[in-house]
Coordinates of C-alpha atoms and ligand atoms in Angstrom, one line a residue:
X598 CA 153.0 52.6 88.1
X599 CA 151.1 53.2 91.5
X600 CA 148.6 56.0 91.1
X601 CA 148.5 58.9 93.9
X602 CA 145.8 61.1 94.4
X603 CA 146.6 64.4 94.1
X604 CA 145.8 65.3 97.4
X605 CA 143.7 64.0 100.5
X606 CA 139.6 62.9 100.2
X607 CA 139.1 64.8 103.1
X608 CA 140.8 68.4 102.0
X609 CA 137.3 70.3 101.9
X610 CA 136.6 69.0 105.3
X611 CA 136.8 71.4 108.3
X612 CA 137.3 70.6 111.7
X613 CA 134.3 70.3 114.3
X614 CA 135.1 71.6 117.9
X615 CA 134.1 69.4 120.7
X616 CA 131.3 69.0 122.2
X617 CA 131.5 71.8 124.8
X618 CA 130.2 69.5 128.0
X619 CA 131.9 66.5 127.2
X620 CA 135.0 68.7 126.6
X621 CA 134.4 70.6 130.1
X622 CA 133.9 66.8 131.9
X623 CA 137.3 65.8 130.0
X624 CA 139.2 69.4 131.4
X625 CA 137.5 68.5 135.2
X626 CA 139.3 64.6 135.1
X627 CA 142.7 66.1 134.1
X628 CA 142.3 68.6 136.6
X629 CA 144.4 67.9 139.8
X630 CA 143.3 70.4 142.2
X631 CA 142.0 68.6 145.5
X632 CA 139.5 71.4 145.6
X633 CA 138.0 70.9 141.8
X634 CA 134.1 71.0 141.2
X635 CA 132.5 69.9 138.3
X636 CA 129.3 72.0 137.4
X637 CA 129.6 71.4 134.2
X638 CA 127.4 67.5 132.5
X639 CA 124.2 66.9 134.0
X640 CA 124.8 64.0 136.0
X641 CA 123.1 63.6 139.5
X642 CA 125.4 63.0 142.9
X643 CA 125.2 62.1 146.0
X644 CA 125.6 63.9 149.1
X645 CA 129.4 63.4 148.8
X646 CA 129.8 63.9 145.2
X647 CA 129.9 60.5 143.9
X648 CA 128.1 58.9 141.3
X649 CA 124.8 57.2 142.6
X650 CA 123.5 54.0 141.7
X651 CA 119.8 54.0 142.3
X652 CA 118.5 51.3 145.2
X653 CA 115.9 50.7 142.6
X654 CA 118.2 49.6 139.9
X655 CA 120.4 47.6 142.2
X656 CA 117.6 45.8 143.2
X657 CA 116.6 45.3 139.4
X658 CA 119.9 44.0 139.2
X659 CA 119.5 41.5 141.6
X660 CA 116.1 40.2 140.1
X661 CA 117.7 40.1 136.5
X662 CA 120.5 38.0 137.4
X663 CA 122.4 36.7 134.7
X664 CA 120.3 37.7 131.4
X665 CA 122.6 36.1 128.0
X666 CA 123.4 38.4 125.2
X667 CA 120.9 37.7 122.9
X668 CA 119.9 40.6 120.2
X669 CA 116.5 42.4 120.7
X670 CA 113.9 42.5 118.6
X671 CA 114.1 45.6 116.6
X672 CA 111.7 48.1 118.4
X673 CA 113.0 47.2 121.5
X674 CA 112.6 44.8 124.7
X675 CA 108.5 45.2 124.6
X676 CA 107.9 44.9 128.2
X677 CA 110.2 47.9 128.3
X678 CA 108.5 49.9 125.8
X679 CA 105.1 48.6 127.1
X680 CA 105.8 49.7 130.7
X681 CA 107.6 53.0 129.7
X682 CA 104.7 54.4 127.5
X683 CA 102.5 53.6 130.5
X684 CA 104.3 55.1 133.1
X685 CA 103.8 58.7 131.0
X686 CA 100.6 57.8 129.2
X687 CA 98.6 55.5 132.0
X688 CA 95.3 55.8 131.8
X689 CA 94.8 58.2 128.9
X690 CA 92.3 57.1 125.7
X691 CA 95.6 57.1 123.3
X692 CA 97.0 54.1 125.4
X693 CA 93.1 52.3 125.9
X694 CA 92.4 52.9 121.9
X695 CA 95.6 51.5 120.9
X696 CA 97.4 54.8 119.6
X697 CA 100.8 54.8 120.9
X698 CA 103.4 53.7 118.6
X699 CA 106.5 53.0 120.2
X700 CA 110.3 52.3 119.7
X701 CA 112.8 51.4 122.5
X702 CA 115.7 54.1 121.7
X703 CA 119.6 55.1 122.4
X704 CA 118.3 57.3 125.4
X705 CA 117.2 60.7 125.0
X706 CA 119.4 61.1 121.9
X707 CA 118.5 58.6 120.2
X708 CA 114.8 59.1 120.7
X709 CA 114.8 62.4 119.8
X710 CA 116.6 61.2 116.1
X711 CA 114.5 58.5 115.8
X712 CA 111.3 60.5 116.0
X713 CA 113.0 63.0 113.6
X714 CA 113.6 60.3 111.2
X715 CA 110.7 59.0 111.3
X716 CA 109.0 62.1 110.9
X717 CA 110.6 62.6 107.5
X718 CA 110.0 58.9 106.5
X719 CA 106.2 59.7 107.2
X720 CA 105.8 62.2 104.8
X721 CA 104.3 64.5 106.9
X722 CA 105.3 67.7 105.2
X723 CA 107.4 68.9 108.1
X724 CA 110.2 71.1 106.8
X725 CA 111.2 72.9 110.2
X726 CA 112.0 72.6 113.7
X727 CA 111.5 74.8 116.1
X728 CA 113.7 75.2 118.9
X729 CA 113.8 77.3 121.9
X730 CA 116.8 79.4 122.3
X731 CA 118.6 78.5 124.7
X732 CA 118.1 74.7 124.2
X733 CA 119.9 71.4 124.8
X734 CA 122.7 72.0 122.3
X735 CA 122.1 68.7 120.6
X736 CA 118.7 69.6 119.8
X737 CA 120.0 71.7 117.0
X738 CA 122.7 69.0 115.6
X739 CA 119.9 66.2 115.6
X740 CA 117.7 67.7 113.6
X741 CA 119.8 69.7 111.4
X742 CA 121.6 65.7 110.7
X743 CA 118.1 64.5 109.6
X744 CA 117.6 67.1 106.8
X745 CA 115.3 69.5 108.9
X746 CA 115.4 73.4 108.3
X747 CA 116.1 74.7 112.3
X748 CA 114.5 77.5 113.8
X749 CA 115.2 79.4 117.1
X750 CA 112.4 81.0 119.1
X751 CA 112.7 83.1 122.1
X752 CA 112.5 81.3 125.7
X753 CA 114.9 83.6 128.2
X754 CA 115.1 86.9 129.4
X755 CA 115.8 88.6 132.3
X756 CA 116.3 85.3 133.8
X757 CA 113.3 84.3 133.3
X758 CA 110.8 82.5 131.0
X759 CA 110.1 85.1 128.3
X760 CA 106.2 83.5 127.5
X761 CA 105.7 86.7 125.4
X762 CA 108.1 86.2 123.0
X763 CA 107.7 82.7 123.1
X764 CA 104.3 83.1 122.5
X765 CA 104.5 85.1 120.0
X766 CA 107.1 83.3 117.8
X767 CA 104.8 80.0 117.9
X768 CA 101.8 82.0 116.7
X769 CA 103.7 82.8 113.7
X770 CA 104.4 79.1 112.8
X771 CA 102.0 76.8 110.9
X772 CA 101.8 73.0 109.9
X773 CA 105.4 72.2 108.2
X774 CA 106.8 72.9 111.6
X775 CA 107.3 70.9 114.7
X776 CA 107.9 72.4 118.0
X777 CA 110.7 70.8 120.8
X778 CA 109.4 71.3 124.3
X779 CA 110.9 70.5 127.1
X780 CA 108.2 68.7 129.0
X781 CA 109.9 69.6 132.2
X782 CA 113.2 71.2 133.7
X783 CA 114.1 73.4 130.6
X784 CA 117.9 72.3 130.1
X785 CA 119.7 75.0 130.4
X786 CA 117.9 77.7 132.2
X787 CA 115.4 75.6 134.6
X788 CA 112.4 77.9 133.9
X789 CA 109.4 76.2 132.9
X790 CA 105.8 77.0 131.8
X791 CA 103.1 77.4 134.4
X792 CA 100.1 75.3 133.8
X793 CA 98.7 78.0 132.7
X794 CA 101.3 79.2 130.1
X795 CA 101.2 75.3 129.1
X796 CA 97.7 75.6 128.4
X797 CA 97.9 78.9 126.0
X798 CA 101.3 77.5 124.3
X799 CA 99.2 74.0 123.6
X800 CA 96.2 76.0 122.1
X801 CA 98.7 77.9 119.7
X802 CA 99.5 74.8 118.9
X803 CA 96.6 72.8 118.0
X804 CA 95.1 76.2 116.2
X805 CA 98.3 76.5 114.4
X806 CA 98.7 72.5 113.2
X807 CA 101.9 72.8 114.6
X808 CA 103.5 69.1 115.8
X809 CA 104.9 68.9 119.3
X810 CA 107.6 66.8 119.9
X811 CA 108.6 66.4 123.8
X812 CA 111.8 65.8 125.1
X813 CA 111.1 64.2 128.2
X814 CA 114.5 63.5 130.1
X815 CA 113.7 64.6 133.3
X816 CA 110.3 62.6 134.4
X817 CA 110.2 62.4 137.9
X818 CA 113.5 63.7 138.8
X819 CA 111.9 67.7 138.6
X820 CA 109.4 67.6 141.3
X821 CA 109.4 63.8 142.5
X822 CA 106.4 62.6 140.9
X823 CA 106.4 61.7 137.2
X824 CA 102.8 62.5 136.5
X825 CA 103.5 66.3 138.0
X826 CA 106.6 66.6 135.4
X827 CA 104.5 64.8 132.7
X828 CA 101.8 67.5 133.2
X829 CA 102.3 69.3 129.6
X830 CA 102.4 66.0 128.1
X831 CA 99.1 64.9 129.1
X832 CA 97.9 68.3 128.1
X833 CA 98.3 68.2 125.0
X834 CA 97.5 64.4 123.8
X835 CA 94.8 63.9 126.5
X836 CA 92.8 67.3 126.9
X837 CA 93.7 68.3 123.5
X838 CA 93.6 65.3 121.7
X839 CA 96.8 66.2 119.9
X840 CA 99.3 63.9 118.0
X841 CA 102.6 64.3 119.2
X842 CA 106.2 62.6 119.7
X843 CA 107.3 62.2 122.8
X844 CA 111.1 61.3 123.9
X845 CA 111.6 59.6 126.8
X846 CA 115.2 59.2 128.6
X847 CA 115.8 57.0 131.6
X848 CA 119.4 58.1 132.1
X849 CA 118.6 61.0 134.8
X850 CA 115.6 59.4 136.6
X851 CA 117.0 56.3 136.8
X852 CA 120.6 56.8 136.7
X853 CA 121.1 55.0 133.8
X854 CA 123.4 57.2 131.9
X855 CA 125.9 55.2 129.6
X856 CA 123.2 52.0 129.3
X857 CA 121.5 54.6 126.9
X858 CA 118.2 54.1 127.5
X859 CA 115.0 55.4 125.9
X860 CA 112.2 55.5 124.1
X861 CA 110.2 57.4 121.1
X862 CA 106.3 57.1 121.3
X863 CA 104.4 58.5 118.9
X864 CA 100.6 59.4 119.7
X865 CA 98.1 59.3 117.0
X866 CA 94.6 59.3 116.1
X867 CA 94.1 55.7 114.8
X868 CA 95.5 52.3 115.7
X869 CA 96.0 52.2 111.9
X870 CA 98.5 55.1 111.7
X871 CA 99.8 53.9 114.7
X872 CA 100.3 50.6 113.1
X873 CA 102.1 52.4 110.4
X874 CA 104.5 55.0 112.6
X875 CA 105.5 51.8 114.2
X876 CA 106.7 50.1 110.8
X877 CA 108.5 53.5 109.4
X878 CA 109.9 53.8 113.2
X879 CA 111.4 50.1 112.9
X880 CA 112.9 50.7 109.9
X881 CA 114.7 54.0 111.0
X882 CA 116.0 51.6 113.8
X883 CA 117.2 49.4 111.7
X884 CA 118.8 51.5 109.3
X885 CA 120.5 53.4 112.1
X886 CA 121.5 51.5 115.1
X887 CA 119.5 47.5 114.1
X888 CA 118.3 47.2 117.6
X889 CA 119.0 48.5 120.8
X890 CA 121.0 47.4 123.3
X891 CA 119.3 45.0 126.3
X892 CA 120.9 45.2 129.4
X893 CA 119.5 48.8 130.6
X894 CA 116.1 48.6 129.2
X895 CA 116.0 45.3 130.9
X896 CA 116.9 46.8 134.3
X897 CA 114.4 49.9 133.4
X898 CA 111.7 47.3 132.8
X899 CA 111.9 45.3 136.2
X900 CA 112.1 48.6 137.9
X901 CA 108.9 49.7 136.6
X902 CA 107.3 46.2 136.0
X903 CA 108.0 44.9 139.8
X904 CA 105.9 47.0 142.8
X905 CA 107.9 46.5 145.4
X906 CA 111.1 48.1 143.2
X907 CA 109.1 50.8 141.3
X908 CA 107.9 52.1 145.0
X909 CA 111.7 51.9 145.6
X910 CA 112.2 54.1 142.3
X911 CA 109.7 56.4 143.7
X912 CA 111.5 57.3 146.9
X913 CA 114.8 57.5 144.9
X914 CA 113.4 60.2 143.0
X915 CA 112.4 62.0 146.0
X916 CA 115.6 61.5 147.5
X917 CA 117.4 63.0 144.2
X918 CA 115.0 66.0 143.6
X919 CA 115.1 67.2 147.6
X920 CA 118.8 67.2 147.5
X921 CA 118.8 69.3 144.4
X922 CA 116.4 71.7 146.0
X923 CA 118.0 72.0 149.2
X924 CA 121.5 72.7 147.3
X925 CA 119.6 75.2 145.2
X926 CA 118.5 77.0 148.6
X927 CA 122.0 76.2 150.4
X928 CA 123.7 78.2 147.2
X929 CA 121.3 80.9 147.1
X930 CA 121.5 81.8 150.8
X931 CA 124.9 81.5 151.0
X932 CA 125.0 84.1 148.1
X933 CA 122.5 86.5 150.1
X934 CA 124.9 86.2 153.5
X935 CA 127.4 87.3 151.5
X936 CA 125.5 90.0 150.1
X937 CA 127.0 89.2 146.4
X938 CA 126.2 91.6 144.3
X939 CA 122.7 91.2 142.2
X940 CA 119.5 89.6 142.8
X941 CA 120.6 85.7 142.8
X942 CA 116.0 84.8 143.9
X943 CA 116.2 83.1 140.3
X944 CA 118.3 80.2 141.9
X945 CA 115.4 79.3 143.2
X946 CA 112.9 80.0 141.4
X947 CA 114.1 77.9 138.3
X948 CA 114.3 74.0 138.9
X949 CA 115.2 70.9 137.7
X950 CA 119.0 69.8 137.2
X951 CA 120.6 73.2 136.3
X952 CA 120.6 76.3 137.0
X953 CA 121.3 79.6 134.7
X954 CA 123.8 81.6 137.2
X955 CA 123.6 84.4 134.8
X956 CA 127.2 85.1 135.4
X957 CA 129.7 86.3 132.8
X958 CA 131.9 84.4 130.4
X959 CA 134.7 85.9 132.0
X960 CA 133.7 85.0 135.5
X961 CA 133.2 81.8 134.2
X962 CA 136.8 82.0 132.9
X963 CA 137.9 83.1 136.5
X964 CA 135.8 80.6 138.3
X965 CA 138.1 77.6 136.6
X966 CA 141.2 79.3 136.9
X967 CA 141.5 80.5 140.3
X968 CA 139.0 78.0 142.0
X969 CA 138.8 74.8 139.6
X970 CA 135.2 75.3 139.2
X971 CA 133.5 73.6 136.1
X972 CA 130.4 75.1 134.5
X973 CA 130.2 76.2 130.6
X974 CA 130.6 79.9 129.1
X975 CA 126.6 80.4 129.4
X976 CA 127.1 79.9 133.5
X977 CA 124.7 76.9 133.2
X978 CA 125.4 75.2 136.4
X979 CA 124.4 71.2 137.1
X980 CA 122.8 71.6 140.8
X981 CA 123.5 68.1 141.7
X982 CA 127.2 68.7 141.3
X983 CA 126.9 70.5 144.5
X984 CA 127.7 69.2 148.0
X985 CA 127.2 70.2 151.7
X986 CA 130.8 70.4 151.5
X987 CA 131.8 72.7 148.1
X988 CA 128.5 74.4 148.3
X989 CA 129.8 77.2 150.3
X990 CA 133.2 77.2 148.2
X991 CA 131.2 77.7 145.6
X992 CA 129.2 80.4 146.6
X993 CA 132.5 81.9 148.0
X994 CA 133.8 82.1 144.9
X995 CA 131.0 83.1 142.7
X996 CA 130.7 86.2 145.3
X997 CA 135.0 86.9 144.5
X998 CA 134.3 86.8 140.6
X999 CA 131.3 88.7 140.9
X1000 CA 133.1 91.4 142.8
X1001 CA 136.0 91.1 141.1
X1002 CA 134.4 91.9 137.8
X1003 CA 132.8 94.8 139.0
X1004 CA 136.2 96.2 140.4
X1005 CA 138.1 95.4 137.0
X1006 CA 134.7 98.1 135.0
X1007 CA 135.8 100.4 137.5
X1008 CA 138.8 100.8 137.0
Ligands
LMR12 C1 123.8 67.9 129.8 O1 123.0 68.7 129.3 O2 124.8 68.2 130.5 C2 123.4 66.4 129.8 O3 122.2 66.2 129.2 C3 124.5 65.6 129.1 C4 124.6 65.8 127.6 O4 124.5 64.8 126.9 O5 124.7 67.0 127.1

């Protein structure tokens, strides 16, 4: 007689929502409004709203030609991971002495759970992670995946950077914890740490044994110039002399979004250890993914291995952080002229890809249904979803919302 089980494997299992930007991209697609705007994923485009493949990487393209389909080595395509962890850590003693460990990785993602994995594997004695709230809302589900006990500290607050609190969180952490910091253009809220902040956070830090692990997705494409956004980074393992992990995507800077490509470097103070993080780092590789895949970190390394294309690269990122500027001063003085209720100087004061409107869920809501604008519940808004040409439907609308809500407390 056939056995049957009495019920299903899976009936303790509950359902997991989506993931609420993929979810909000899916909505914008389905959408068929001629008028629809999708504020929602952080994904740069151009002046007319289309995806923009980089001069830089076509021009990769063109030197790669036709490269097989070979595996990788384990850690990666090493002129990639060479040429990566010098383009953030040129000149500093770390790369001269031979410190960096390194592991090409499944962008930022993937370089964030490889570090996390390979913190366990180390033995380090790291129980919990500390992450800023708000925060990147994979940061949470990484590191809660690897076994790691998660901790929220402060970061916003009257739209702005609440350093205080921030502060005074870290000062109460010690050497089982590691710290995520957004090494530049804080995804969601676009407020960063002054130099100055940067240096008092790093001191806590290195008083406090804490670990710093960076999540570095947005190098170059803040402020144009990768050493400027990989300031705090240079802090802390250069001045400082700190260990730390640092997570490097190349999907916004170089537009290389699904070729998933990144890398986890780990600083250290001998070539020894770093002989060893690279051996535990390989094996969390291979244990998760084997290797990595080739074509993107292939284009990454030509673009930063070839002069003539990595000057090309350099203009690109100019060209992709001055049209996210201008659009974050085209939105906020289109919000002044309209006198829209509230103080909407924030716009541009934050930077980086998004934007913390500070608008409510339920204009949120209203913002979809009446003018198929996309952004999530917190009013996070992607910048480079704007155009010359929505810009001022935006604005438009968020002033109608905005009004709107007001009328409906009245009332
Ligand atoms: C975002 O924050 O919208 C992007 O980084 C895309 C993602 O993976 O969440």
């Amino acid at each position: 007689m056939e056995a049957h089980q009495a019920e299903s494997a899976f009936a303790a299992a509950s359902y997991i929502p989506p993931d609420r930007i993929f979810e909000l991209t899916k909505l914008y697609n389905e959408d068929q409004c001629p008028d629809k705007v999708n504020l929602g994923q952080g994904t740069y485009r151009d002046e007319n709203g289309n995806p923009w493949v980089l001069p830089a990487v076509c021009a990769a393209k063109d030197a790669l030609g036709s490269t097989g389909h070979e595996y990788l080595p384990i850690r990666g395509l090493q002129t990639f991971c060479d040429s990566a962890a010098k383009l953030v850590l040129h000149d500093t003693k770390a790369l001269e002495e031979n410190r960096v460990a390194t592991c090409q990785a499944l962008s930022g993602t993937g370089a964030l759970l490889l570090a996390g994995l390979t913190i366990k594997k180390a033995q380090t004695g790291i129980d919990t992670i500390y992450i800023p709230t708000p925060t990147w809302t994979n940061h949470e589900t990484i590191f809660q995946s690897v076994g790691f006990r998660v901790k929220e500290i402060p970061y916003y607050r009257d739209r702005a950077f609440n350093f205080g609190a921030y502060l005074s969180a870290l000062q109460a952490a010690n050497s089982h914890s590691a710290v995520i910091l957004h090494a530049c253009a804080h995804n969601p809220t676009g407020c960063d740490p002054s130099q100055d902040q940067w240096r008092q956070i790093a001191a806590v830090i290195k008083q406090n044994g804490i670990f710093p692990i960076f999540d570095a997705a947005y190098l170059g494409f803040n402020s144009g110039s990768v050493d400027e956004d990989a300031w705090a980074i240079r802090h802390l393992i250069e001045d400082l002399a700190l260990e730390a992990a640092i997570c490097v995507s190349f999907a916004k800077n170089m537009g290389l979004y699904g070729e998933r490509v990144g890398l986890t470097a780990f600083v250290t103070k001998t070539p020894d250890v770093s002989r060893t993080i690279s051996s535990i780092l390989e094996r969390g590789q291979r244990s998760t993914v084997s290797n990595p895949p080739a074509y993107g970190a292939r284009i990454a390394a030509t673009v930063l291995g070839d002069s003539r294309i990595k000057t090309q690269w350099s203009q690109d990122l100019l060209t992709m952080s001055s049209r996210i500027k201008n659009m974050r001063r085209r939105l906020h003085d289109d919000l002044v002229r309209l006198e829209t209720p509230g103080d909407w100087s924030h716009i541009i004061q934050q930077s980086g890809m998004f934007a913390y409107t500070g608008v409510s869920s339920q204009c949120v809501n209203w913002l979809r249904e009446k003018y198929h604008i996309y952004m999530p519940s917190t009013s996070r808004i992607s910048i480079a979803g704007l155009t010359e040409r929505t810009v001022t439907y935006v604005a438009n609308a968020i002033n109608d919302v905005v009004r709107m809500e007001i009328k409906h407390k009245s009332t």
